[in-house]
CSV table of C-alpha atoms and ligand atoms in Angstrom, one decimal:
chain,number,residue,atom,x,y,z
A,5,UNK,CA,-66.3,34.1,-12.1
A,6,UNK,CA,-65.3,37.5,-11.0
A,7,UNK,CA,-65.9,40.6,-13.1
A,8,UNK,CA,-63.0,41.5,-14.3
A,9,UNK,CA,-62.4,37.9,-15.8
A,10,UNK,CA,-65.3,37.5,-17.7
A,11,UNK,CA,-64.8,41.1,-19.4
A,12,UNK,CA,-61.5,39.8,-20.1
A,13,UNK,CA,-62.8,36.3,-21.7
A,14,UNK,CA,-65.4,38.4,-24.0
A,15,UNK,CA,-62.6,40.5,-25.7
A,16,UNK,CA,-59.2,39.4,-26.9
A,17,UNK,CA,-56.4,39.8,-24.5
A,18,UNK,CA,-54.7,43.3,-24.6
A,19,UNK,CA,-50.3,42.6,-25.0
A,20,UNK,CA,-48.0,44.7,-25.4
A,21,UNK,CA,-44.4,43.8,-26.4
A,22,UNK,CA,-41.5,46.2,-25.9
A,23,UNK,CA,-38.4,44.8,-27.6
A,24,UNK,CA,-36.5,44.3,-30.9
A,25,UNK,CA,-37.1,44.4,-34.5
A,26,UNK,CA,-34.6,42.7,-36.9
A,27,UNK,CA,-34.2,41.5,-40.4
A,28,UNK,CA,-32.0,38.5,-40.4
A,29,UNK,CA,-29.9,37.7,-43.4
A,30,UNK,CA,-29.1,33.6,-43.7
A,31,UNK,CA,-26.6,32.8,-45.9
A,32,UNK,CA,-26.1,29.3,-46.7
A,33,UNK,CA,-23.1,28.1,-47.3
A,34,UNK,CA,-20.5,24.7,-47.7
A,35,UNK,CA,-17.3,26.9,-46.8
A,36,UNK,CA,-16.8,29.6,-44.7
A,37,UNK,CA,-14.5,32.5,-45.7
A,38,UNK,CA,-11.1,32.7,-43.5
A,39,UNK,CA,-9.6,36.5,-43.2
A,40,UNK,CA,-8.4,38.0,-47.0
A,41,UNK,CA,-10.7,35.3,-48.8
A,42,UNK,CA,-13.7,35.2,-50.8
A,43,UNK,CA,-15.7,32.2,-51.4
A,44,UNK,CA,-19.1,31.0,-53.1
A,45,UNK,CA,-22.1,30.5,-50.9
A,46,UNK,CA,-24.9,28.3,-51.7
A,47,UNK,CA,-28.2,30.5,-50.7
A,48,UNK,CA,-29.3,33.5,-49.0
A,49,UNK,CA,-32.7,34.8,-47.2
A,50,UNK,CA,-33.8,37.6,-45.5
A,51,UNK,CA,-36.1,36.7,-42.8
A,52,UNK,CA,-38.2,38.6,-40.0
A,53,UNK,CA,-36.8,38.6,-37.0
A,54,UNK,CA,-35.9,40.0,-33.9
A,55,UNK,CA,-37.3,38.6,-30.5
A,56,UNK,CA,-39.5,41.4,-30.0
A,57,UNK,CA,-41.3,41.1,-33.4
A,58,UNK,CA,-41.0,37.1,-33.1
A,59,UNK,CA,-42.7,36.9,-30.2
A,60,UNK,CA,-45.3,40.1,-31.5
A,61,UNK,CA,-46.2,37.7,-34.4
A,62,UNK,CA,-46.8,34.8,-32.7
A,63,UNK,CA,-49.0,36.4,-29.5
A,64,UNK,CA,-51.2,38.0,-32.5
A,65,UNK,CA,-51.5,34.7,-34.6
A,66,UNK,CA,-52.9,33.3,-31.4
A,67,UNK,CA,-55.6,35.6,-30.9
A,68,UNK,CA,-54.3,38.7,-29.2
A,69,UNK,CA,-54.5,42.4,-29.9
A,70,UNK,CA,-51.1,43.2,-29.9
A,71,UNK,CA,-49.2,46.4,-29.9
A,72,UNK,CA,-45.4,46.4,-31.0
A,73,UNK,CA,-43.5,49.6,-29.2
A,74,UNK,CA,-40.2,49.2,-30.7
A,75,UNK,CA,-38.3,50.9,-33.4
A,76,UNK,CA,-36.8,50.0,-37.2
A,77,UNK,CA,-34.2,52.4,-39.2
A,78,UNK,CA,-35.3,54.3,-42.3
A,79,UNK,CA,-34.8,52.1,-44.9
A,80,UNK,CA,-35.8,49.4,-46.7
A,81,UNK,CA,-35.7,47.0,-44.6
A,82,UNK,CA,-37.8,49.2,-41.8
A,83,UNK,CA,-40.6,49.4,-44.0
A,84,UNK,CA,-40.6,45.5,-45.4
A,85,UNK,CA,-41.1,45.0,-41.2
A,86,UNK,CA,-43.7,47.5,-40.5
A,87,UNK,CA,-45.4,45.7,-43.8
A,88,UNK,CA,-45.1,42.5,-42.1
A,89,UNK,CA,-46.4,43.5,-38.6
A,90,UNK,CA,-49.4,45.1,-40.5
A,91,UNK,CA,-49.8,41.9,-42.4
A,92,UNK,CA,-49.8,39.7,-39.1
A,93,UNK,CA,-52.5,42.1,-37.5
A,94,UNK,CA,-49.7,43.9,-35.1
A,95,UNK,CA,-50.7,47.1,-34.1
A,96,UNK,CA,-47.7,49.4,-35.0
A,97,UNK,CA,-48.6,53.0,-33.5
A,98,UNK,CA,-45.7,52.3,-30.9
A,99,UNK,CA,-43.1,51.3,-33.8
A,100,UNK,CA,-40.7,54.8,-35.0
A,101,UNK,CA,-38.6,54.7,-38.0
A,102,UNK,CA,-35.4,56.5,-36.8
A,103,UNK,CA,-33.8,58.8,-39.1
A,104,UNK,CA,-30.5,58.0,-40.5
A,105,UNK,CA,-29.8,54.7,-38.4
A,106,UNK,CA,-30.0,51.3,-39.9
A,107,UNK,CA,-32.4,48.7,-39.2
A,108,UNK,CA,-31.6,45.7,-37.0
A,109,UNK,CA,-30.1,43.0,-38.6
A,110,UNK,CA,-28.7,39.5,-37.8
A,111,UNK,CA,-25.9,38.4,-40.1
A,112,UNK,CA,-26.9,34.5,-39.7
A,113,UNK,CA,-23.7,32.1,-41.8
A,114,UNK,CA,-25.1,28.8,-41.8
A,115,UNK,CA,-22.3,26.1,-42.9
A,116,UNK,CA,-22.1,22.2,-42.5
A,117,UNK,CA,-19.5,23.1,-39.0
A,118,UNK,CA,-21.0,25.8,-37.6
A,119,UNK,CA,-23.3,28.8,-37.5
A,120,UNK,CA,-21.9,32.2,-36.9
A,121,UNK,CA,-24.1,35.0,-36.2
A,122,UNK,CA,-23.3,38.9,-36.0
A,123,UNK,CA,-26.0,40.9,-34.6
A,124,UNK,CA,-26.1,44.6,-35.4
A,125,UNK,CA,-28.6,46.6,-33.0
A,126,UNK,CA,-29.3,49.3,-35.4
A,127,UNK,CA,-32.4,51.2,-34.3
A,128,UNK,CA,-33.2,48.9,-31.4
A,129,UNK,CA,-30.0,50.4,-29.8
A,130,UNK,CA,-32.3,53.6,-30.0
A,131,UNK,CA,-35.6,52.3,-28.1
A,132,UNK,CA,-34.9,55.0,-25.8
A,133,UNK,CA,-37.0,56.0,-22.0
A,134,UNK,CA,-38.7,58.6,-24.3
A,135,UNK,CA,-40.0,56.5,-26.9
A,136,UNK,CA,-41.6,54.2,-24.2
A,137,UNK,CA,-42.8,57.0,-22.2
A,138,UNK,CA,-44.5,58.3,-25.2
A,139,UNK,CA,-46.6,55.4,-25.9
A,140,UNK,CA,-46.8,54.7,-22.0
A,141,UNK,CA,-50.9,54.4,-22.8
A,142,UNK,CA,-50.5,51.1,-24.6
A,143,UNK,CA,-48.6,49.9,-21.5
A,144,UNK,CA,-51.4,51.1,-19.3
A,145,UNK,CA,-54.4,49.6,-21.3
A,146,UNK,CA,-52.2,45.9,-21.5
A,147,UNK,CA,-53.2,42.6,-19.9
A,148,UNK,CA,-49.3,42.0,-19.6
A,149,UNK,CA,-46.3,43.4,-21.4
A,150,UNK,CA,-43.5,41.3,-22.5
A,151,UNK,CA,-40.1,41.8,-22.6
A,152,UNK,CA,-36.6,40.6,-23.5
A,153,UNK,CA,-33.1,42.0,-23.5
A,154,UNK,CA,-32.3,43.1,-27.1
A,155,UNK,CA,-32.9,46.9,-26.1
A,156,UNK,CA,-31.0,49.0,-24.2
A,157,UNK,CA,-31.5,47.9,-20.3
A,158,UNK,CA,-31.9,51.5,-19.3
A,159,UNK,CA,-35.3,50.9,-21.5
A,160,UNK,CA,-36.1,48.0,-20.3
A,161,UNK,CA,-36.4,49.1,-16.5
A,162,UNK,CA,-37.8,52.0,-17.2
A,163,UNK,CA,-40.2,50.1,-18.8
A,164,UNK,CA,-40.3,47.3,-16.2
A,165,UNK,CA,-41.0,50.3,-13.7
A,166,UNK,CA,-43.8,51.5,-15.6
A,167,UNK,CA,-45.5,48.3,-15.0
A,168,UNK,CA,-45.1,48.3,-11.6
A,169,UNK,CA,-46.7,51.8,-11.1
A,170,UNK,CA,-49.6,51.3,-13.3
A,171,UNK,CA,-50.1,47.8,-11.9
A,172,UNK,CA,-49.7,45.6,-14.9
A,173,UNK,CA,-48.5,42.2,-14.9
A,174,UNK,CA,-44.8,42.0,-17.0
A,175,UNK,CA,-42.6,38.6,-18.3
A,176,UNK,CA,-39.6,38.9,-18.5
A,177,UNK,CA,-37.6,36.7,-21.3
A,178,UNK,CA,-34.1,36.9,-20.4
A,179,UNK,CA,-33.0,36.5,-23.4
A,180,UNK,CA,-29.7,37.4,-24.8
A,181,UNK,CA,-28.1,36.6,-21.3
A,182,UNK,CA,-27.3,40.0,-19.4
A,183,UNK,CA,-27.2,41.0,-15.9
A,184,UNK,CA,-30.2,43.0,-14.6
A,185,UNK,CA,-30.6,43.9,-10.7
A,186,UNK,CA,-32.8,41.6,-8.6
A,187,UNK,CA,-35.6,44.4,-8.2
A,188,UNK,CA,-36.5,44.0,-11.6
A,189,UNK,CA,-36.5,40.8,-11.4
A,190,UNK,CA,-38.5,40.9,-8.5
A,191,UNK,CA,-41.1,43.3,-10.1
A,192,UNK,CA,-41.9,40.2,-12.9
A,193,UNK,CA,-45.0,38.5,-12.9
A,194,UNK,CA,-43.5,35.2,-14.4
A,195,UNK,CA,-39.5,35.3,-15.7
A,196,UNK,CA,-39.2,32.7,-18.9
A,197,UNK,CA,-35.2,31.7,-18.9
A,198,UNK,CA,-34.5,28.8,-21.0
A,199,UNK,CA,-32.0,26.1,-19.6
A,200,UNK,CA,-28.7,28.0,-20.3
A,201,UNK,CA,-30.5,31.7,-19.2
A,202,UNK,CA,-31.2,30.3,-15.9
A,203,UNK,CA,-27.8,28.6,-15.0
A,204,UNK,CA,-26.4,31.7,-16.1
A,205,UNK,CA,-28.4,34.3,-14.3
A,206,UNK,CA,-29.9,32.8,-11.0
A,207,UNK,CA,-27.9,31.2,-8.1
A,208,UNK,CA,-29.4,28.7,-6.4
A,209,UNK,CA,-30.4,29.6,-2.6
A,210,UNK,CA,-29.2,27.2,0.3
A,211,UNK,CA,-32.6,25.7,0.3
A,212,UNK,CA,-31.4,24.0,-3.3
A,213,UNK,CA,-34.0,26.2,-5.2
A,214,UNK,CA,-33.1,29.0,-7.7
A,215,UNK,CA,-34.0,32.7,-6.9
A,216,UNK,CA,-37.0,34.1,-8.0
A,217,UNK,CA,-38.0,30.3,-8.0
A,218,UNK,CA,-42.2,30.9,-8.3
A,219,UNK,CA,-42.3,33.5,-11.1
A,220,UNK,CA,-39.7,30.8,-13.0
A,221,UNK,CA,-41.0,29.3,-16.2
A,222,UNK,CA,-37.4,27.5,-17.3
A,223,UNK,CA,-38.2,26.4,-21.0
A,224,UNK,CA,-36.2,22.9,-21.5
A,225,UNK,CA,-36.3,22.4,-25.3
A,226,UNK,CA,-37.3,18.6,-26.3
A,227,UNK,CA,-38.3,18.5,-22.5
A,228,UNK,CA,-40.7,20.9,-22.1
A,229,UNK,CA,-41.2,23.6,-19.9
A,230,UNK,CA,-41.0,23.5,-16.2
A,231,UNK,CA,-42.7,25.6,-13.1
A,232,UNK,CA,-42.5,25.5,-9.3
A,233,UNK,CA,-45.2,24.1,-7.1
A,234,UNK,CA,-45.0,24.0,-3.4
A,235,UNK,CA,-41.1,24.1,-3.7
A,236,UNK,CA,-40.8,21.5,-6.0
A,237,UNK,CA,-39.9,21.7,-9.8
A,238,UNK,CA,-42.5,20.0,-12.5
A,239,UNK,CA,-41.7,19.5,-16.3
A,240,UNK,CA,-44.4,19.6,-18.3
A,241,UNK,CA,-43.8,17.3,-21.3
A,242,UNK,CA,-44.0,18.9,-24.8
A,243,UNK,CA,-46.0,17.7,-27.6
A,244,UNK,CA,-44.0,14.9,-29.6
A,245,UNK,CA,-43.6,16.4,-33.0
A,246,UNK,CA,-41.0,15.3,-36.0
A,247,UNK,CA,-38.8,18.1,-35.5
A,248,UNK,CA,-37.7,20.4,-38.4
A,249,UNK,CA,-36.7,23.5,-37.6
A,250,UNK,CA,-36.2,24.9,-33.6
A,251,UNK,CA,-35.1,28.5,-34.6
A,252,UNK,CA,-38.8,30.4,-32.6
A,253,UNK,CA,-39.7,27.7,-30.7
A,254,UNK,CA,-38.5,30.2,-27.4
A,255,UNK,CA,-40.0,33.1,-29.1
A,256,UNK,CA,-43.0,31.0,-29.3
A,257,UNK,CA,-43.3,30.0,-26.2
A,258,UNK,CA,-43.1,33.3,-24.7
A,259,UNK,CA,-46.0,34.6,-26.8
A,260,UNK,CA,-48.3,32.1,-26.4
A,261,UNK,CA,-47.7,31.7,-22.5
A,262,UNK,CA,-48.2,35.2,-22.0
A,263,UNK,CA,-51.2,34.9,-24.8
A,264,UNK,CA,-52.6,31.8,-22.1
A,265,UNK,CA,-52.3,34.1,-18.9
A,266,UNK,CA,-53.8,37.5,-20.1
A,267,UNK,CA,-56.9,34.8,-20.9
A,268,UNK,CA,-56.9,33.6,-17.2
A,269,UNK,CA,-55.8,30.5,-17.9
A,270,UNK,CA,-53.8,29.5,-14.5
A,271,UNK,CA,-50.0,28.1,-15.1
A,272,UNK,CA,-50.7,24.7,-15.9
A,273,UNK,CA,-52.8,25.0,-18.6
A,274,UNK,CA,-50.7,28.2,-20.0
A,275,UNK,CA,-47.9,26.2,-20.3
A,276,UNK,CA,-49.5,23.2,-22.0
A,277,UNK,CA,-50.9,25.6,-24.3
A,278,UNK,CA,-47.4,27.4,-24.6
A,279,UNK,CA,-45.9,23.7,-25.4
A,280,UNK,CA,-48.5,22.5,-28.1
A,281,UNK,CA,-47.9,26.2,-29.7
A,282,UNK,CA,-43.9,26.0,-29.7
A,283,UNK,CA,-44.6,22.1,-30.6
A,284,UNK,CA,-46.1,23.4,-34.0
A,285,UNK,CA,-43.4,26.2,-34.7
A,286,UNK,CA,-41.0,23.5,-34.4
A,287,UNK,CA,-42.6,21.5,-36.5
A,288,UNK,CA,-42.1,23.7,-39.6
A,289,UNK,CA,-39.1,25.4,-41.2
A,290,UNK,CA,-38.4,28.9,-40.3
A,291,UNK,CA,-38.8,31.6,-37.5
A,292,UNK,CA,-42.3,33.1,-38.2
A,293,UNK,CA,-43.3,31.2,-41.3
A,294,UNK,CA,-43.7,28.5,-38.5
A,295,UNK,CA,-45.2,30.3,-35.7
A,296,UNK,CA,-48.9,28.7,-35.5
A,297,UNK,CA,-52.3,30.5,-35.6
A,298,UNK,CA,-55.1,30.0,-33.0
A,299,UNK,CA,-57.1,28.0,-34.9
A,300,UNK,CA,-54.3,25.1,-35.5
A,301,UNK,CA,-54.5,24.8,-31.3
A,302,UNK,CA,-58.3,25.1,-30.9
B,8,LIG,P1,-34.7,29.1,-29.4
B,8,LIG,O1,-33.7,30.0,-28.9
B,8,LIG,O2,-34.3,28.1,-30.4
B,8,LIG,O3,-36.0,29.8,-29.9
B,8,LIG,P2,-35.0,28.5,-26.6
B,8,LIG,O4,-33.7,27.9,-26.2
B,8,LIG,O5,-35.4,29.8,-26.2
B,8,LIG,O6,-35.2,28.3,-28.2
B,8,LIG,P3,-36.2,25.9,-26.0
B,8,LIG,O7,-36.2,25.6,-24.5
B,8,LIG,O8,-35.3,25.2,-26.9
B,8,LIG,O9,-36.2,27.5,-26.1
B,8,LIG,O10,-37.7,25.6,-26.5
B,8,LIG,C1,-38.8,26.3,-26.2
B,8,LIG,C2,-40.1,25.4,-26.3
B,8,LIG,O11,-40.2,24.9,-27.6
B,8,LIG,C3,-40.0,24.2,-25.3
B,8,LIG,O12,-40.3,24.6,-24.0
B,8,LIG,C4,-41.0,23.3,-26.0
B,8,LIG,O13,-42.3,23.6,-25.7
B,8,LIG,C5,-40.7,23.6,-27.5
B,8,LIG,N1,-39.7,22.7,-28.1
B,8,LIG,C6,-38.4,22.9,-28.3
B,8,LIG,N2,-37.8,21.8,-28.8
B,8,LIG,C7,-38.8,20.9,-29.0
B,8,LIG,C8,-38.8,19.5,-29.5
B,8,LIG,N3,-37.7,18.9,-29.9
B,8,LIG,N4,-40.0,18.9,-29.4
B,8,LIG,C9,-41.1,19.4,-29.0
B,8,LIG,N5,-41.2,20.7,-28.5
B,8,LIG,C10,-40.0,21.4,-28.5
């Protein structure tokens, strides 16, 4: 085993995550108010989330040392999340509280038809080159930084660019769909689209195989997770669970892949380790109240 692998197996794995923070506020309700009215809901939660923090959570219930750079909005909400990222063991030097802005929030409406969510960036719109540059150390020290697309993109390439200079691996997690230029793309270790991500934002080439096709991890819900090898694609099954609640199980996936790789574990095994985590999130009710901890996987 080389050197810098077995210095790597006798600390925790060093990740950083560069994303969103969000409170998300479920109501629950039978009937959903048309324009002018006002009806009676039936419940309502406030719940951590955010894909950043999701998948910050998750990475440091599996074992990682994990530093959040990121930022929440001076109020009450922004300190309930810093709480909760302490709580969880995230590090949360490279999380601001920005003056007179909001938090994030997701306005989640949850009826029998439909669900209907409002996302309102808040502070995350605010995750500017500056703040990143400022806690560019954290990027440095990291095994891998991961990334998704609730920030502004002007961030997230700068960020992606820092990376590349310093010579850290990055994953990209497409996720909210939005157009970024190839380069960046091409400057990913791995790139983690689910199903809908990847139709959406990679053509296929005229050999029949997407772009970008061996740093693609496409996540397939119920059917697993899939990777390239030698130019063909191979599903990797998940682990059969009685679903109950899905809302994570990307999130999860994304943590504990990138948790598997900063190890050394190769692609295989960090995507059957990446399925038996997300398995277990979906297997319990709720974003992070189901995210599993390392010792539930052994
Ligand atoms: P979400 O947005 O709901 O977090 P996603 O669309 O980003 O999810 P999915 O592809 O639905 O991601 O699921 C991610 C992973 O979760 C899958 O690759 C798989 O490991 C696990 N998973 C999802 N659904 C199931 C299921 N029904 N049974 C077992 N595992 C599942």
């Amino acid at each position: 085993m080389c050197w810098h692998l077995m210095v790597r197996r006798m600390r925790k794995p060093k990740i950083t995550i560069v994303g969103s923070i969000n409170m998300d506020l479920v109501t629950i309700t039978d009937e959903v108010a048309k324009q002018g009215e006002t009806v009676h809901g039936e419940d309502f939660r406030t719940l951590f989330g955010g894909k950043g923090a999701n998948q910050a959570v998750a990475a440091a219930r599996l074992g990682a040392d994990v530093s959040m750079i990121g930022k929440v909005g001076d109020d009450a909400f922004g300190s309930r999340m810093i709480e909760n990222f302490e709580a969880n063991g995230v590090d949360t030097k490279g999380v601001g509280m920005e003056e007179d802005t909001p938090s994030g929030i997701a306005n989640i409406i949850v009826s029998d038809k439909d669900n209907r969510i409002i996302i309102v960036a808040g502070a995350n719109g605010k995750v500017d080159r500056t703040h990143v540059e400022h806690f560019s150390e954290i990027i440095k020290e990291s095994d891998i930084v991961l990334v998704q697309f609730e920030i502004p993109m002007e961030t997230l390439r700068y960020t992606i660019n820092i990376c590349k200079k310093e010579d850290v691996p990055v994953i990209i997690n497409p996720a909210p769909v939005t157009a970024l230029e190839g380069e960046y793309f091409k400057a990913a270790a791995y790139i983690t689209p689910n199903e809908h991500e990847r139709a959406s934002l990679f053509k296929m080439r005229e050999d029949g195989l997407p772009e970008y096709y061996d740093k693609l991890i496409t996540t397939q819900g119920a059917q697993g997770a899939s990777y390239f090898k030698d130019g063909r694609e191979i599903v990797m099954p998940p682990k059969s669970v009685d679903v109950v609640d899905t809302t994570g199980a990307g999130d999860t996936f994304n943590a504990a892949f990138a948790v598997g790789i900063a190890e050394g574990k190769d692609i295989e095994d960090a995507i059957a380790f990446a399925n038996t985590a997300a398995g277990l999130a979906v297997g319990k009710i709720g974003a992070q109240s189901g995210m599993p901890y390392r010792a539930e996987i052994g």
